[in-house]
């Protein structure tokens, strides 16, 4: 039986996207529960900050390491193992009786996330066939949707049920565990097929002849992603405070804008991938930058109603390259899918957490108004995309690498 290597396996893509939604929903409950556990556990703002920092640090630093390890020694059943760590973390948060138990539980959730992202991104890559942009979009839109649920969860679950309401999320973790067992089984069978092919042709070593150019392109992508995640952290963490202060809104009204931003971002992530398959990776990266910049600059100066519209436009455009950046990096280093995916997902968590911390300190020393206006300049770093190689150049590099590998020794 001949395996169709270019066939897109939508069942697997939907499975990993669903687990991405469940994983990021669970991860989002950590900051969402802060107003509740501050009272129930008598925590200080500094202790809450340490919990958030530990979660983001664990989820960001470990991801490239997990990706590097799995590139060298693929371990399909790391997928359900990561969910087990998350499940234990969720139970720990529900029953936490103090700062240290809550901190340890958050770290377990971070470990589960750090295992999930690089491994599942590899699964999405293997299931993509020829439609890598679409595949990565399907995978990532689950995570964006999970993050967008955080404001709703605070209002509907944690305010009425309190800290113990977290226990209901064990059902989500159990569902994710079942899906990951199915995914791991498919992943394992795919690896067996690929092992036979690698005896004659390996993807390792591609793009080696252009190492300097590849390193420069990866560095530019890292800078673009860092600026984008810092901007997202500024909007999701502080824009609601800006609206409350400027327009005297209630918390619920201000959160409406943040939810509109995140929901539009999820839509942008979904459509950006297939558009990049059709129009090119770099073109979509350019669209995400140039499309967002004018609205980002105007956002601090418009009224509340227009700000909702602008949040939708900015969220959609700036996140339209969310999956494209990862696919572009994977195609730069096709033999290191797990490492690249872990680097970029880990960087996203790290840059977001660090950006929120720095902007928070800046807001304390200046004002929320100053921080929101400053955030508008962050996407300008995206203009570095002018130095990224074109999709045609990427294809030429890949062909050169293939020709070199197929040449007789």
Tab-separated table of C-alpha atoms in Angstrom:
chain	number	residue	atom	x	y	z
A	1	UNK	CA	0.000	0.000	0.000
A	2	UNK	CA	1.469	3.356	-1.030
A	3	UNK	CA	1.273	6.143	1.522
A	4	UNK	CA	-0.008	9.465	0.215
A	5	UNK	CA	2.476	11.861	1.733
A	6	UNK	CA	0.704	14.993	0.421
A	7	UNK	CA	-2.679	14.101	1.870
A	8	UNK	CA	-3.959	16.431	4.592
A	9	UNK	CA	-5.254	14.381	7.549
A	10	UNK	CA	-8.045	16.607	8.854
A	11	UNK	CA	-9.129	14.200	11.597
A	12	UNK	CA	-5.742	14.467	13.289
A	13	UNK	CA	-5.584	18.249	12.772
A	14	UNK	CA	-8.987	18.703	14.401
A	15	UNK	CA	-7.906	16.412	17.258
A	16	UNK	CA	-4.740	18.404	18.066
A	17	UNK	CA	-6.647	21.679	17.662
A	18	UNK	CA	-9.261	20.486	20.136
A	19	UNK	CA	-6.577	19.560	22.657
A	20	UNK	CA	-4.927	22.936	22.008
A	21	UNK	CA	-8.211	24.602	22.938
A	22	UNK	CA	-8.505	22.487	26.101
A	23	UNK	CA	-4.836	23.007	27.047
A	24	UNK	CA	-4.892	26.792	26.622
A	25	UNK	CA	-8.265	27.051	28.353
A	26	UNK	CA	-6.794	25.265	31.366
A	27	UNK	CA	-3.649	27.393	31.224
A	28	UNK	CA	-5.804	30.526	31.093
A	29	UNK	CA	-7.533	29.641	34.354
A	30	UNK	CA	-4.349	30.469	36.284
A	31	UNK	CA	-4.498	34.269	35.748
A	32	UNK	CA	-8.303	34.132	35.547
A	33	UNK	CA	-8.506	32.786	39.107
A	34	UNK	CA	-6.220	35.490	40.562
A	35	UNK	CA	-9.044	37.737	41.876
A	36	UNK	CA	-10.497	34.702	43.668
A	37	UNK	CA	-7.377	33.123	45.180
A	38	UNK	CA	-6.058	36.501	46.329
A	39	UNK	CA	-8.909	36.430	48.843
A	40	UNK	CA	-9.283	32.692	49.470
A	41	UNK	CA	-5.545	32.108	50.028
A	42	UNK	CA	-4.692	35.621	51.319
A	43	UNK	CA	-2.043	36.160	48.640
A	44	UNK	CA	-0.181	39.373	47.923
A	45	UNK	CA	0.220	40.920	44.472
A	46	UNK	CA	3.859	39.843	44.541
A	47	UNK	CA	2.865	36.221	45.155
A	48	UNK	CA	0.346	36.367	42.306
A	49	UNK	CA	3.085	37.767	40.089
A	50	UNK	CA	5.413	34.906	41.054
A	51	UNK	CA	2.727	32.344	40.178
A	52	UNK	CA	2.208	33.948	36.757
A	53	UNK	CA	5.969	34.180	36.233
A	54	UNK	CA	6.508	30.509	37.173
A	55	UNK	CA	3.761	29.398	34.800
A	56	UNK	CA	5.115	31.401	31.869
A	57	UNK	CA	8.751	30.550	32.602
A	58	UNK	CA	8.024	26.811	32.785
A	59	UNK	CA	5.895	26.883	29.661
A	60	UNK	CA	8.444	28.910	27.690
A	61	UNK	CA	11.891	27.645	28.727
A	62	UNK	CA	11.087	23.934	28.571
A	63	UNK	CA	9.444	23.975	25.131
A	64	UNK	CA	12.613	24.252	22.988
A	65	UNK	CA	14.265	21.571	25.153
A	66	UNK	CA	11.308	19.221	24.672
A	67	UNK	CA	11.322	19.948	20.934
A	68	UNK	CA	15.074	19.297	20.626
A	69	UNK	CA	14.773	16.008	22.509
A	70	UNK	CA	11.818	14.794	20.447
A	71	UNK	CA	13.567	15.699	17.176
A	72	UNK	CA	16.410	13.391	18.165
A	73	UNK	CA	14.286	10.687	19.812
A	74	UNK	CA	10.598	11.002	18.853
A	75	UNK	CA	8.344	9.970	21.741
A	76	UNK	CA	4.667	9.887	20.636
A	77	UNK	CA	3.421	9.043	24.113
A	78	UNK	CA	4.860	12.248	25.535
A	79	UNK	CA	1.562	13.720	24.268
A	80	UNK	CA	-0.720	12.025	26.836
A	81	UNK	CA	2.026	12.263	29.495
A	82	UNK	CA	1.934	16.039	29.196
A	83	UNK	CA	-1.822	16.020	29.792
A	84	UNK	CA	-1.311	13.907	32.927
A	85	UNK	CA	0.924	16.680	34.318
A	86	UNK	CA	-1.785	19.215	33.496
A	87	UNK	CA	-4.487	17.075	35.137
A	88	UNK	CA	-2.504	16.790	38.370
A	89	UNK	CA	-1.904	20.547	38.258
A	90	UNK	CA	-5.624	21.287	37.889
A	91	UNK	CA	-6.506	19.066	40.856
A	92	UNK	CA	-3.748	20.744	42.862
A	93	UNK	CA	-5.101	24.220	42.112
A	94	UNK	CA	-8.625	23.238	43.166
A	95	UNK	CA	-7.396	21.958	46.544
A	96	UNK	CA	-4.464	24.366	47.083
A	97	UNK	CA	-4.357	25.657	50.652
A	98	UNK	CA	-1.569	28.207	50.309
A	99	UNK	CA	0.939	29.966	48.094
A	100	UNK	CA	3.387	27.073	47.681
A	101	UNK	CA	0.769	24.481	46.722
A	102	UNK	CA	-0.741	26.885	44.205
A	103	UNK	CA	2.708	27.686	42.821
A	104	UNK	CA	3.594	23.989	42.422
A	105	UNK	CA	0.269	23.277	40.730
A	106	UNK	CA	0.778	26.151	38.273
A	107	UNK	CA	4.248	24.798	37.442
A	108	UNK	CA	2.713	21.382	36.636
A	109	UNK	CA	0.265	23.081	34.256
A	110	UNK	CA	3.241	24.863	32.662
A	111	UNK	CA	5.106	21.552	32.254
A	112	UNK	CA	2.079	19.994	30.583
A	113	UNK	CA	1.852	22.937	28.203
A	114	UNK	CA	5.583	22.815	27.422
A	115	UNK	CA	5.263	19.170	26.380
A	116	UNK	CA	2.054	19.704	24.432
A	117	UNK	CA	3.021	22.555	22.105
A	118	UNK	CA	6.184	21.333	20.322
A	119	UNK	CA	4.979	17.730	20.068
A	120	UNK	CA	1.513	18.647	18.796
A	121	UNK	CA	3.001	21.148	16.335
A	122	UNK	CA	5.055	18.256	14.927
A	123	UNK	CA	1.880	16.187	14.618
A	124	UNK	CA	0.195	19.071	12.770
A	125	UNK	CA	3.205	19.318	10.446
A	126	UNK	CA	3.091	15.567	9.710
A	127	UNK	CA	-0.670	15.692	9.100
A	128	UNK	CA	-0.473	18.802	6.884
A	129	UNK	CA	0.462	17.204	3.586
A	130	UNK	CA	0.983	20.038	1.113
A	131	UNK	CA	-1.218	22.498	3.073
A	132	UNK	CA	1.066	23.471	5.928
A	133	UNK	CA	-0.365	26.943	6.436
A	134	UNK	CA	-3.907	25.597	6.738
A	135	UNK	CA	-2.763	22.800	9.055
A	136	UNK	CA	-0.917	25.133	11.415
A	137	UNK	CA	-3.906	27.501	11.436
A	138	UNK	CA	-6.287	24.706	12.402
A	139	UNK	CA	-3.886	23.724	15.183
A	140	UNK	CA	-3.316	27.227	16.540
A	141	UNK	CA	-6.888	28.504	16.334
A	142	UNK	CA	-7.778	26.067	19.107
A	143	UNK	CA	-5.253	27.740	21.402
A	144	UNK	CA	-6.453	31.233	20.511
A	145	UNK	CA	-10.035	30.238	21.233
A	146	UNK	CA	-8.982	28.785	24.582
A	147	UNK	CA	-7.234	32.023	25.563
A	148	UNK	CA	-10.249	34.087	24.519
A	149	UNK	CA	-12.412	32.187	27.019
A	150	UNK	CA	-10.506	33.538	30.048
A	151	UNK	CA	-12.631	36.705	30.564
A	152	UNK	CA	-15.819	34.652	30.268
A	153	UNK	CA	-14.604	31.976	32.708
A	154	UNK	CA	-13.901	34.570	35.381
A	155	UNK	CA	-17.452	35.902	35.208
A	156	UNK	CA	-19.352	32.624	34.792
A	157	UNK	CA	-17.356	30.111	36.819
A	158	UNK	CA	-14.914	31.537	39.306
A	159	UNK	CA	-16.975	34.426	40.677
A	160	UNK	CA	-19.949	32.188	41.639
A	161	UNK	CA	-18.037	28.966	42.462
A	162	UNK	CA	-14.745	30.260	43.847
A	163	UNK	CA	-11.411	28.414	43.831
A	164	UNK	CA	-12.965	24.947	43.986
A	165	UNK	CA	-14.681	25.665	40.667
A	166	UNK	CA	-11.339	24.731	39.080
A	167	UNK	CA	-12.190	21.075	39.757
A	168	UNK	CA	-14.595	21.112	36.806
A	169	UNK	CA	-11.622	21.580	34.501
A	170	UNK	CA	-10.470	18.062	35.329
A	171	UNK	CA	-13.194	16.983	32.875
A	172	UNK	CA	-11.468	18.991	30.144
A	173	UNK	CA	-8.104	17.463	31.066
A	174	UNK	CA	-9.589	13.947	30.991
A	175	UNK	CA	-11.086	14.620	27.553
A	176	UNK	CA	-7.727	15.937	26.332
A	177	UNK	CA	-6.010	12.805	27.670
A	178	UNK	CA	-8.320	10.547	25.661
A	179	UNK	CA	-7.778	12.552	22.460
A	180	UNK	CA	-4.001	12.557	22.937
A	181	UNK	CA	-3.942	8.766	23.284
A	182	UNK	CA	-5.611	8.554	19.869
A	183	UNK	CA	-3.226	11.153	18.414
A	184	UNK	CA	-0.161	9.395	19.864
A	185	UNK	CA	-1.211	6.143	18.216
A	186	UNK	CA	-1.444	7.853	14.797
A	187	UNK	CA	1.861	9.679	15.419
A	188	UNK	CA	3.577	6.390	16.251
A	189	UNK	CA	2.365	4.742	13.040
A	190	UNK	CA	3.458	7.780	11.022
A	191	UNK	CA	6.941	7.578	12.534
A	192	UNK	CA	7.251	3.922	11.509
A	193	UNK	CA	6.450	4.829	7.901
A	194	UNK	CA	8.909	7.725	7.922
A	195	UNK	CA	11.675	5.580	9.421
A	196	UNK	CA	11.665	3.432	6.293
A	197	UNK	CA	11.959	6.502	4.068
A	198	UNK	CA	14.782	8.028	6.088
A	199	UNK	CA	17.041	5.108	5.274
A	200	UNK	CA	17.286	6.509	1.756
A	201	UNK	CA	16.437	10.167	2.238
A	202	UNK	CA	16.603	12.219	5.404
A	203	UNK	CA	15.321	15.767	5.969
A	204	UNK	CA	18.200	16.362	8.372
A	205	UNK	CA	20.738	18.808	7.081
A	206	UNK	CA	18.476	20.770	4.748
A	207	UNK	CA	19.359	24.419	4.311
A	208	UNK	CA	22.883	23.782	5.651
A	209	UNK	CA	24.346	25.435	2.531
A	210	UNK	CA	22.524	28.650	3.533
A	211	UNK	CA	23.181	28.480	7.278
A	212	UNK	CA	24.014	32.179	7.685
A	213	UNK	CA	20.950	33.347	5.766
A	214	UNK	CA	18.707	30.920	7.635
A	215	UNK	CA	20.066	32.121	10.989
A	216	UNK	CA	19.428	35.748	9.976
A	217	UNK	CA	15.855	34.939	8.883
A	218	UNK	CA	15.129	33.052	12.119
A	219	UNK	CA	16.505	36.000	14.121
A	220	UNK	CA	14.204	38.412	12.269
A	221	UNK	CA	11.198	36.146	12.883
A	222	UNK	CA	12.088	36.022	16.582
A	223	UNK	CA	12.192	39.842	16.778
A	224	UNK	CA	8.864	40.142	14.935
A	225	UNK	CA	7.236	37.591	17.238
A	226	UNK	CA	8.663	39.254	20.357
A	227	UNK	CA	7.272	42.668	19.390
A	228	UNK	CA	3.908	41.158	18.513
A	229	UNK	CA	3.604	39.221	21.787
A	230	UNK	CA	4.628	42.295	23.810
A	231	UNK	CA	1.847	44.248	22.066
A	232	UNK	CA	-0.685	41.469	22.708
A	233	UNK	CA	0.363	41.373	26.368
A	234	UNK	CA	-0.162	45.121	26.623
A	235	UNK	CA	-3.676	44.966	25.170
A	236	UNK	CA	-4.890	41.861	26.994
A	237	UNK	CA	-3.417	42.879	30.362
A	238	UNK	CA	-3.899	46.648	30.491
A	239	UNK	CA	-6.275	47.942	27.823
A	240	UNK	CA	-9.320	47.186	29.979
A	241	UNK	CA	-7.835	49.399	32.747
A	242	UNK	CA	-7.290	52.142	30.165
A	243	UNK	CA	-10.943	51.957	29.076
A	244	UNK	CA	-12.193	51.964	32.663
A	245	UNK	CA	-10.063	54.990	33.490
A	246	UNK	CA	-10.840	56.963	30.326
A	247	UNK	CA	-14.532	56.184	29.801
A	248	UNK	CA	-15.571	55.221	33.369
A	249	UNK	CA	-16.735	51.797	32.179
A	250	UNK	CA	-17.553	48.773	34.289
A	251	UNK	CA	-15.180	45.810	34.289
A	252	UNK	CA	-17.640	43.812	32.164
A	253	UNK	CA	-17.879	46.556	29.526
A	254	UNK	CA	-14.114	46.936	29.334
A	255	UNK	CA	-13.660	43.182	29.018
A	256	UNK	CA	-15.951	43.281	25.987
A	257	UNK	CA	-13.197	45.022	24.040
A	258	UNK	CA	-10.557	42.519	25.172
A	259	UNK	CA	-12.797	39.602	24.232
A	260	UNK	CA	-13.472	41.182	20.807
A	261	UNK	CA	-9.714	41.522	20.297
A	262	UNK	CA	-8.991	37.891	21.255
A	263	UNK	CA	-11.916	36.440	19.302
A	264	UNK	CA	-10.901	38.375	16.179
A	265	UNK	CA	-7.343	37.143	16.725
A	266	UNK	CA	-8.562	33.550	16.701
A	267	UNK	CA	-10.356	34.208	13.389
A	268	UNK	CA	-7.239	35.856	11.960
A	269	UNK	CA	-5.113	32.865	12.952
A	270	UNK	CA	-7.530	30.498	11.218
A	271	UNK	CA	-7.668	32.401	7.924
A	272	UNK	CA	-4.021	33.464	7.827
A	273	UNK	CA	-2.643	29.959	7.290
A	274	UNK	CA	-4.650	29.004	4.190
A	275	UNK	CA	-4.106	32.490	2.765
A	276	UNK	CA	-0.354	31.938	3.116
A	277	UNK	CA	-0.677	28.646	1.214
A	278	UNK	CA	-2.243	30.625	-1.635
A	279	UNK	CA	-0.479	34.025	-1.502
A	280	UNK	CA	2.826	33.195	0.194
A	281	UNK	CA	4.125	33.202	3.768
A	282	UNK	CA	5.982	36.522	3.605
A	283	UNK	CA	3.025	38.309	2.001
A	284	UNK	CA	0.746	37.339	4.879
A	285	UNK	CA	3.395	38.397	7.408
A	286	UNK	CA	3.484	41.800	5.666
A	287	UNK	CA	-0.321	42.015	5.716
A	288	UNK	CA	-0.393	41.317	9.463
A	289	UNK	CA	2.014	44.186	10.125
A	290	UNK	CA	0.856	46.870	7.683
A	291	UNK	CA	-2.815	46.068	8.273
A	292	UNK	CA	-2.547	46.538	12.038
A	293	UNK	CA	-0.210	49.547	12.328
A	294	UNK	CA	-2.568	52.458	11.485
A	295	UNK	CA	-5.336	51.147	13.748
A	296	UNK	CA	-2.851	50.458	16.574
A	297	UNK	CA	-1.684	54.082	16.427
A	298	UNK	CA	-5.249	55.441	16.414
A	299	UNK	CA	-6.664	53.095	19.077
A	300	UNK	CA	-5.808	55.270	22.126
A	301	UNK	CA	-7.579	58.302	20.598
A	302	UNK	CA	-11.005	56.958	19.543
A	303	UNK	CA	-14.249	56.594	21.506
A	304	UNK	CA	-15.397	53.345	23.114
A	305	UNK	CA	-17.632	52.171	20.255
A	306	UNK	CA	-14.966	52.725	17.605
A	307	UNK	CA	-12.352	51.132	19.856
A	308	UNK	CA	-14.299	47.848	19.700
A	309	UNK	CA	-14.207	47.991	15.887
A	310	UNK	CA	-10.502	48.818	15.937
A	311	UNK	CA	-9.798	45.984	18.392
A	312	UNK	CA	-11.484	43.563	15.999
A	313	UNK	CA	-9.454	44.846	13.025
A	314	UNK	CA	-6.160	44.823	14.942
A	315	UNK	CA	-6.789	41.406	16.455
A	316	UNK	CA	-7.638	39.855	13.086
A	317	UNK	CA	-4.762	41.387	11.147
A	318	UNK	CA	-1.958	41.112	13.688
A	319	UNK	CA	-2.806	37.467	14.444
A	320	UNK	CA	-3.270	36.484	10.790
A	321	UNK	CA	0.434	35.613	10.733
A	322	UNK	CA	0.316	33.716	14.034
A	323	UNK	CA	0.526	30.307	12.381
A	324	UNK	CA	2.453	31.606	9.353
A	325	UNK	CA	5.503	32.604	11.410
A	326	UNK	CA	5.778	29.041	12.716
A	327	UNK	CA	5.337	27.427	9.288
A	328	UNK	CA	7.871	29.824	7.748
A	329	UNK	CA	10.399	28.890	10.461
A	330	UNK	CA	9.668	25.172	10.008
A	331	UNK	CA	10.363	25.478	6.295
A	332	UNK	CA	13.634	27.259	7.051
A	333	UNK	CA	14.720	24.327	9.256
A	334	UNK	CA	12.731	21.304	8.001
A	335	UNK	CA	14.816	18.766	9.913
A	336	UNK	CA	14.143	20.392	13.281
A	337	UNK	CA	10.362	20.761	13.441
A	338	UNK	CA	10.048	20.094	17.164
A	339	UNK	CA	12.904	22.418	18.106
A	340	UNK	CA	11.617	25.257	15.927
A	341	UNK	CA	8.031	24.828	17.138
A	342	UNK	CA	9.163	24.694	20.766
A	343	UNK	CA	11.308	27.806	20.276
A	344	UNK	CA	8.513	29.863	18.772
A	345	UNK	CA	5.716	28.714	21.078
A	346	UNK	CA	8.035	29.033	24.067
A	347	UNK	CA	9.117	32.481	22.953
A	348	UNK	CA	5.475	33.496	22.619
A	349	UNK	CA	4.798	32.571	26.259
A	350	UNK	CA	8.039	34.110	27.507
A	351	UNK	CA	7.726	37.363	25.567
A	352	UNK	CA	4.105	37.727	26.632
A	353	UNK	CA	4.878	37.185	30.310
A	354	UNK	CA	7.953	39.428	30.313
A	355	UNK	CA	6.155	42.091	28.272
A	356	UNK	CA	3.245	42.159	30.730
A	357	UNK	CA	5.633	42.464	33.693
A	358	UNK	CA	7.666	45.308	32.159
A	359	UNK	CA	4.620	47.199	30.951
A	360	UNK	CA	3.025	46.784	34.380
A	361	UNK	CA	6.064	48.337	36.081
A	362	UNK	CA	6.035	51.139	33.511
A	363	UNK	CA	2.343	51.759	34.194
A	364	UNK	CA	3.071	52.055	37.937
A	365	UNK	CA	5.795	54.630	37.312
A	366	UNK	CA	3.958	56.590	34.585
A	367	UNK	CA	0.314	55.882	33.675
A	368	UNK	CA	-1.915	53.403	31.860
A	369	UNK	CA	-2.509	56.056	29.202
A	370	UNK	CA	1.249	56.287	28.532
A	371	UNK	CA	1.622	52.491	28.303
A	372	UNK	CA	-1.219	52.039	25.809
A	373	UNK	CA	0.163	54.821	23.604
A	374	UNK	CA	3.639	53.296	23.810
A	375	UNK	CA	2.292	49.863	22.825
A	376	UNK	CA	1.276	51.294	19.447
A	377	UNK	CA	4.951	51.531	18.501
A	378	UNK	CA	5.775	47.878	19.261
A	379	UNK	CA	4.441	46.420	15.965
A	380	UNK	CA	6.871	48.729	14.102
A	381	UNK	CA	9.560	46.090	14.677
A	382	UNK	CA	7.563	43.972	12.238
A	383	UNK	CA	8.886	46.132	9.399
A	384	UNK	CA	12.051	44.021	9.674
A	385	UNK	CA	10.105	41.555	7.534
A	386	UNK	CA	11.533	43.424	4.545
A	387	UNK	CA	14.744	41.436	5.147
A	388	UNK	CA	13.024	38.028	5.129
A	389	UNK	CA	13.744	35.839	2.092
A	390	UNK	CA	10.848	35.423	-0.318
A	391	UNK	CA	8.848	32.216	-0.606
A	392	UNK	CA	10.511	31.622	-3.959
A	393	UNK	CA	13.938	31.873	-2.330
A	394	UNK	CA	12.851	29.424	0.360
A	395	UNK	CA	11.766	26.962	-2.333
A	396	UNK	CA	15.118	27.368	-4.098
A	397	UNK	CA	16.994	26.610	-0.869
A	398	UNK	CA	14.882	23.511	-0.291
A	399	UNK	CA	15.521	22.312	-3.852
A	400	UNK	CA	19.267	22.878	-3.450
A	401	UNK	CA	19.237	20.826	-0.255
A	402	UNK	CA	17.242	18.030	-1.900
A	403	UNK	CA	19.569	17.954	-4.899
A	404	UNK	CA	22.590	17.832	-2.625
A	405	UNK	CA	21.158	14.930	-0.607
A	406	UNK	CA	20.099	12.945	-3.665
A	407	UNK	CA	23.504	13.326	-5.301
A	408	UNK	CA	25.653	10.151	-5.183
A	409	UNK	CA	28.419	10.087	-2.568
